[in-house]
Every structure is written in C-alpha cells, then in structure tokens.
Short mmCIF file of N, CA and C in Angstrom, two decimals:
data_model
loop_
_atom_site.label_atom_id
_atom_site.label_comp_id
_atom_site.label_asym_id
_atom_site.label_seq_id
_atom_site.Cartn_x
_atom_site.Cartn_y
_atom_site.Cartn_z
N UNK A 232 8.10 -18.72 10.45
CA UNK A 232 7.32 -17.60 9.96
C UNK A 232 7.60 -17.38 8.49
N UNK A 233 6.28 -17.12 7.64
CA UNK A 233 6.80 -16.95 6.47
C UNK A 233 6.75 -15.50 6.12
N UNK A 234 7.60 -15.09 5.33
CA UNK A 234 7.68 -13.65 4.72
C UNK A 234 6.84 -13.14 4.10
N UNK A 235 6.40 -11.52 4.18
CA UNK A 235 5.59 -10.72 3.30
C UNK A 235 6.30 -9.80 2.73
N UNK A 236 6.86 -9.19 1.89
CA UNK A 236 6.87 -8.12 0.99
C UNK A 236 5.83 -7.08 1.18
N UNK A 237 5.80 -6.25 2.00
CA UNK A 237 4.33 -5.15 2.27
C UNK A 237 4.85 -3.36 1.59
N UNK A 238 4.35 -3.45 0.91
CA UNK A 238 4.43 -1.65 0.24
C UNK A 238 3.53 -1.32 0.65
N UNK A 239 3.52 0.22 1.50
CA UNK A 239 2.49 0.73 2.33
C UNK A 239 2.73 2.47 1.16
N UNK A 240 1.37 2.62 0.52
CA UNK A 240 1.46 4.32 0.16
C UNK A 240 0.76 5.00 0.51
N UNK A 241 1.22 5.92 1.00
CA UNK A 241 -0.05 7.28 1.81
C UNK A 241 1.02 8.67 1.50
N UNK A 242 0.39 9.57 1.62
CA UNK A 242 0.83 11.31 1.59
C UNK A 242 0.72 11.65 2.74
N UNK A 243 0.44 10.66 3.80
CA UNK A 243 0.30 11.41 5.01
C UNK A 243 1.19 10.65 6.24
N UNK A 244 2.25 10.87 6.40
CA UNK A 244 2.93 10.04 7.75
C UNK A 244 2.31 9.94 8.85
N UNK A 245 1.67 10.62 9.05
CA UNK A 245 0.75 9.64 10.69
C UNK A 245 -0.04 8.79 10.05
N UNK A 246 -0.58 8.35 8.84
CA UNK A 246 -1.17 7.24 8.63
C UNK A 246 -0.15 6.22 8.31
N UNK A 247 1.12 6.50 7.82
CA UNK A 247 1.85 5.24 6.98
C UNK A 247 2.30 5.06 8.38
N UNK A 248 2.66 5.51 9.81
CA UNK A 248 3.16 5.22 10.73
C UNK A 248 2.07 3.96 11.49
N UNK A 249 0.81 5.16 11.47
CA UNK A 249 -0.18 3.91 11.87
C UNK A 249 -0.51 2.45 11.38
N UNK A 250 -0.60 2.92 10.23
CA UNK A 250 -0.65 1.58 9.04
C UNK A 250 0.36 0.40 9.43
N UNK A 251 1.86 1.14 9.45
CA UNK A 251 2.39 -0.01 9.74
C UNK A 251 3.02 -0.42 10.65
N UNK A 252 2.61 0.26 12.05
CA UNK A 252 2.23 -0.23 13.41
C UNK A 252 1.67 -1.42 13.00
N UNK A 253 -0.33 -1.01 12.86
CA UNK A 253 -1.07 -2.56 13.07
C UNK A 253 -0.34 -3.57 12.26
N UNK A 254 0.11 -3.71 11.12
CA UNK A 254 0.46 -4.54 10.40
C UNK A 254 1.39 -5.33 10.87
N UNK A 255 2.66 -4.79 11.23
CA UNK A 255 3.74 -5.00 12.27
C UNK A 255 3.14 -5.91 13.34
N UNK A 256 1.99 -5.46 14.24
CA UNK A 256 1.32 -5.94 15.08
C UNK A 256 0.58 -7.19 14.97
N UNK A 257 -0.31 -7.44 14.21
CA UNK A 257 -1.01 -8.41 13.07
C UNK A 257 0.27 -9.22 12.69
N UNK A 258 0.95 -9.18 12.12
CA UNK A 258 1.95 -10.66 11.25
C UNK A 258 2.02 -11.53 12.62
N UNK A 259 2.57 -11.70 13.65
CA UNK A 259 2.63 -13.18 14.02
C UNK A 259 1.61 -13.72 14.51
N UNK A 260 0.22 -13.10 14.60
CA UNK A 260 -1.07 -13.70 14.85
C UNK A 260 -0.91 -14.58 13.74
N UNK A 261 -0.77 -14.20 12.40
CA UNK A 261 -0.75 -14.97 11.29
C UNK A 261 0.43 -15.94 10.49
N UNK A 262 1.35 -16.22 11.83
CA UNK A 262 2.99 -16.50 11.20
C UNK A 262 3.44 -15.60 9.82
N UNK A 263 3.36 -14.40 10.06
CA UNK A 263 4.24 -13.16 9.07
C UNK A 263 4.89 -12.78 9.76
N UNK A 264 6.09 -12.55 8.55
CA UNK A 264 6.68 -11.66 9.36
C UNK A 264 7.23 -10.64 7.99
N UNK A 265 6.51 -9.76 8.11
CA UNK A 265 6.33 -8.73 7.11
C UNK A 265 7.37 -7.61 6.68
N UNK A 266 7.93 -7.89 5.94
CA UNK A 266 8.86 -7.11 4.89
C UNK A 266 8.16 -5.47 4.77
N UNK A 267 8.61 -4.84 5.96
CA UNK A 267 7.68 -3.06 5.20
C UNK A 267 8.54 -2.53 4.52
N UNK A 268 7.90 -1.97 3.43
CA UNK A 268 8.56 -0.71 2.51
C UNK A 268 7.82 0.97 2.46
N UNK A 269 7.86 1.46 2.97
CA UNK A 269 7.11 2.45 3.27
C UNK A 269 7.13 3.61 1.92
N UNK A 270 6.32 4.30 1.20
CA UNK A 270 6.70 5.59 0.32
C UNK A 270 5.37 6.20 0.25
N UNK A 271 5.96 7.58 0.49
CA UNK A 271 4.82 8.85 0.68
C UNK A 271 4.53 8.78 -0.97
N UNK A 272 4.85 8.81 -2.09
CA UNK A 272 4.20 8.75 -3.22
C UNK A 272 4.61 7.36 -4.51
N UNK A 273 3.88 7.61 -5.22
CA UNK A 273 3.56 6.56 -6.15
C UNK A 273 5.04 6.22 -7.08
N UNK A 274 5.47 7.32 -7.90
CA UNK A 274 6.86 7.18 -8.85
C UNK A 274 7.96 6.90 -7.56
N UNK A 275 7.80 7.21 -6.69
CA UNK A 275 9.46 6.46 -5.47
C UNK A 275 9.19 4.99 -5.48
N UNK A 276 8.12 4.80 -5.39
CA UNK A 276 7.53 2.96 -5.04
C UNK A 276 8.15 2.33 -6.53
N UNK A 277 7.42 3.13 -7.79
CA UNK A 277 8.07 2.64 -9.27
C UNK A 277 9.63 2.33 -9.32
N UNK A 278 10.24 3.49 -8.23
CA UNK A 278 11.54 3.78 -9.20
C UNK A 278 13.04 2.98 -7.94
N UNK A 279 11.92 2.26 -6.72
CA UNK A 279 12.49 1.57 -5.60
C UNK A 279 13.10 0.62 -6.42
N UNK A 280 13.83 -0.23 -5.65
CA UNK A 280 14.53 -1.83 -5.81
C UNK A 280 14.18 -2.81 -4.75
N UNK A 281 12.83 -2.56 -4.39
CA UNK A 281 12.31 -3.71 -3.23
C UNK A 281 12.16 -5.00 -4.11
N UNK A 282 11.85 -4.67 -5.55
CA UNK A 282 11.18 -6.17 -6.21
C UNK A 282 9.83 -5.65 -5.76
N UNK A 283 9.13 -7.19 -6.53
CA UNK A 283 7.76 -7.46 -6.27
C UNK A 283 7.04 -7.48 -5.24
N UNK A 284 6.48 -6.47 -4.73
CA UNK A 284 5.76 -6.90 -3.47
C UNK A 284 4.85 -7.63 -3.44
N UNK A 285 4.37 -8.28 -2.36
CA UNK A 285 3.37 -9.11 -2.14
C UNK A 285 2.19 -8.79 -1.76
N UNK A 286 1.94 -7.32 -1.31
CA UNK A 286 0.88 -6.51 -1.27
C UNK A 286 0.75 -5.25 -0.83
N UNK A 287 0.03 -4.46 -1.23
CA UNK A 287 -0.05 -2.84 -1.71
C UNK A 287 -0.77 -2.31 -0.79
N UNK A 288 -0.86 -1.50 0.26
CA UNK A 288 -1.77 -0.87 1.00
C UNK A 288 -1.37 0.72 0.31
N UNK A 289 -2.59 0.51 -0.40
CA UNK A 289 -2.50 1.89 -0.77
C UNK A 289 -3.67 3.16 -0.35
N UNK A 290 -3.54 4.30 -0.30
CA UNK A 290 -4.47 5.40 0.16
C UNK A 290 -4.86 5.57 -1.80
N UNK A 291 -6.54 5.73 -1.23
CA UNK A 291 -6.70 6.69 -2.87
C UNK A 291 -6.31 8.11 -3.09
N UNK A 292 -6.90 8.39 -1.44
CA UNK A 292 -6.12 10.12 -2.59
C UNK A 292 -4.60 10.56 -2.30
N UNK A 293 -4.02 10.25 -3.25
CA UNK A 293 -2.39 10.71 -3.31
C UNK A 293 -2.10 11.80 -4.29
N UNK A 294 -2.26 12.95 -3.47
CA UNK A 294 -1.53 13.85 -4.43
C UNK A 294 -3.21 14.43 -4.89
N UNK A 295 -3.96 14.45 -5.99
CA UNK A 295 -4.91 14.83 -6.89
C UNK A 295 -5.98 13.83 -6.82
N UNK A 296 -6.59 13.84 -5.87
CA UNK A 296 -7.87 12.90 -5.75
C UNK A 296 -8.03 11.37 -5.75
N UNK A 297 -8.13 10.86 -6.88
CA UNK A 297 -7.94 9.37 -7.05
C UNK A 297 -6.30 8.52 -7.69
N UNK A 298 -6.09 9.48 -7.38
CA UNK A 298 -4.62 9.31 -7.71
C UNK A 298 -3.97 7.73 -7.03
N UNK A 299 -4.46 7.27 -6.25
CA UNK A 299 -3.92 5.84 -5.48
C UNK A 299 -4.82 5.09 -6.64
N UNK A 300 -5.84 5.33 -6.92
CA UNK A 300 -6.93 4.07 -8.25
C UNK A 300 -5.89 4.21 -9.11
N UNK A 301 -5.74 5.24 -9.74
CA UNK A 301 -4.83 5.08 -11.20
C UNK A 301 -4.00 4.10 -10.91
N UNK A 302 -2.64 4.82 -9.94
CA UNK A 302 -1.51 4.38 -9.63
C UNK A 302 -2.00 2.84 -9.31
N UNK A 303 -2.93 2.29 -8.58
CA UNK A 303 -3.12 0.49 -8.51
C UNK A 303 -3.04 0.15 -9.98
N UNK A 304 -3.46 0.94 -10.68
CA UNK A 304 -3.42 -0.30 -12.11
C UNK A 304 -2.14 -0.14 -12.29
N UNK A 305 -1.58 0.85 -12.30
CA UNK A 305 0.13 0.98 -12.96
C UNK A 305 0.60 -0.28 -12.12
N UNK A 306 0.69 -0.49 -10.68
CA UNK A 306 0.73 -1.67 -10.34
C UNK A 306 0.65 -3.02 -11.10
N UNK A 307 -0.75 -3.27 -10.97
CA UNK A 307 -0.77 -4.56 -11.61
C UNK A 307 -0.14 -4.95 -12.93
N UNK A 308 -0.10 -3.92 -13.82
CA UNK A 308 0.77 -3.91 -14.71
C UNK A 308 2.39 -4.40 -14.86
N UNK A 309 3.10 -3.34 -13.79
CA UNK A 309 3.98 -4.20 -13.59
C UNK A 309 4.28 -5.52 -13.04
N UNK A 310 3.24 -5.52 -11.93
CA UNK A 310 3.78 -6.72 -10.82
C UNK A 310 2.19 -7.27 -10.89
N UNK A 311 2.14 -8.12 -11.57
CA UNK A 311 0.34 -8.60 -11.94
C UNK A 311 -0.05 -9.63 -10.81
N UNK A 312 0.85 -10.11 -9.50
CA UNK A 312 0.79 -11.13 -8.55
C UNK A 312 0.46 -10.38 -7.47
N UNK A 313 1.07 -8.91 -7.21
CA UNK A 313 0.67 -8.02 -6.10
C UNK A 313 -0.81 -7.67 -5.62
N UNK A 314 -1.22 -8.21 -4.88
CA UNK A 314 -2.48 -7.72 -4.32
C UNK A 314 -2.65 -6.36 -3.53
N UNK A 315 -3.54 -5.85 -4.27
CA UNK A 315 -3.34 -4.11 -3.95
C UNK A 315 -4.94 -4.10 -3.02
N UNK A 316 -4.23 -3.18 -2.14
CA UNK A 316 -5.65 -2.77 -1.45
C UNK A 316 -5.57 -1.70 -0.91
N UNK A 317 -6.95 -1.19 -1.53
CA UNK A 317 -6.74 0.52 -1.20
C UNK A 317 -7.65 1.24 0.06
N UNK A 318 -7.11 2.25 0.67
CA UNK A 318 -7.51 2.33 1.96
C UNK A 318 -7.88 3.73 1.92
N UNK A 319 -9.37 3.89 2.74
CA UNK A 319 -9.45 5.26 2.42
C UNK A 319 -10.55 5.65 3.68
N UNK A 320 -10.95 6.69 3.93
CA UNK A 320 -11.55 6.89 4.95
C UNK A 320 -12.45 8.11 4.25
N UNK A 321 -12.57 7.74 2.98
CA UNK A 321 -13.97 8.87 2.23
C UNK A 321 -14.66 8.09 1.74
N UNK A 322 -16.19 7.87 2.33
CA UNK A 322 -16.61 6.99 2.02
C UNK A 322 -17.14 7.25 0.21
N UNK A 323 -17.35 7.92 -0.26
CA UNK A 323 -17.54 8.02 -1.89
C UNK A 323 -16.41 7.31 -2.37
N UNK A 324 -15.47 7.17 -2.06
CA UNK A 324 -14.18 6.50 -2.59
C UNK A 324 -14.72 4.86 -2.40
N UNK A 325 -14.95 4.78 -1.28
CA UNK A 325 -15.37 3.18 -0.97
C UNK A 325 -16.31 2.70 -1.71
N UNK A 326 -17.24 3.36 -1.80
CA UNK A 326 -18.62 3.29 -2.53
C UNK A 326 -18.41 2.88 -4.29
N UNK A 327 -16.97 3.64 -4.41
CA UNK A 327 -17.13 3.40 -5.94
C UNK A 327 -15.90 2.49 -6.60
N UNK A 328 -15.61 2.00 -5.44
CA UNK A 328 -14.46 0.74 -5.71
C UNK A 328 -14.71 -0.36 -5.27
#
C-alpha cells in the first residue's frame, strides 16, 4: 500500500469526522493507506509539522464565508505539489469555483 499525506479542514466536526470516515474507508479500494491530519482552522494546518501534504480537503466556508478559497491559495504557495480540493455543500460556492 502506498501512502497519502491527507489534511482534512472544516469548522465543523461532524463533517471532519465524516470526511474522514469515507476516506479512511476508500484508501484500500485504491491501495492507500492514508496519512489523516485533521484541523478545524486554516493558521493550525500553517503552523502544524505534518510537512507537505499530498492533498487538501478543504470546506470553503471557514470562519467568514470564502475563507477555505483564500486559505487554498496560501496553500499552493507554500506546498505548490498539494492538490487541494474544496468541499462544500452551497451550491453558489460550487458554481463559482
């Protein structure tokens, strides 16, 4: 099985629980076996020592609306290999990303 690095961000713990249930669930369909890092906001994920993750499940609204969009670019910035993907269940959010 090969390894994932997974940073999961949400403001809401019954979603980061859910989130990384399926994910958890999902890796050995796909030989993963997934590294979770879990953080309710954006500067704990900055100011962690996981390293580079290998991909971002992020919520857009954290905190002040689009606050998960911003915070993805601060991402790529640092870690420009991380594939970020943002998760949201408003569809105007979907619509405009």
């Amino acid at each position: 099985m090969r390894e994932l690095r997974v940073a999961l961000l949400d403001d809401n713990e019954a979603w980061l629980q859910k989130e990384e249930g399926i994910l958890r669930a999902q890796g050995p369909q796909y030989d993963v076996d997934p590294e979770m890092h879990v953080f309710s906001d954006g500067p704990d994920l900055l100011a962690s020592h996981i390293g580079a993750p290998d991909v971002l499940f992020s919520d857009i609204e954290i905190g002040d609306a689009d606050n998960g969009i911003r915070f993805s670019q601060q991402i790529h910035k640092r870690w420009p290999a991380c594939q970020v993907v943002l998760v949201t269940n408003h569809l105007r959010y979907a619509l405009d990303v």
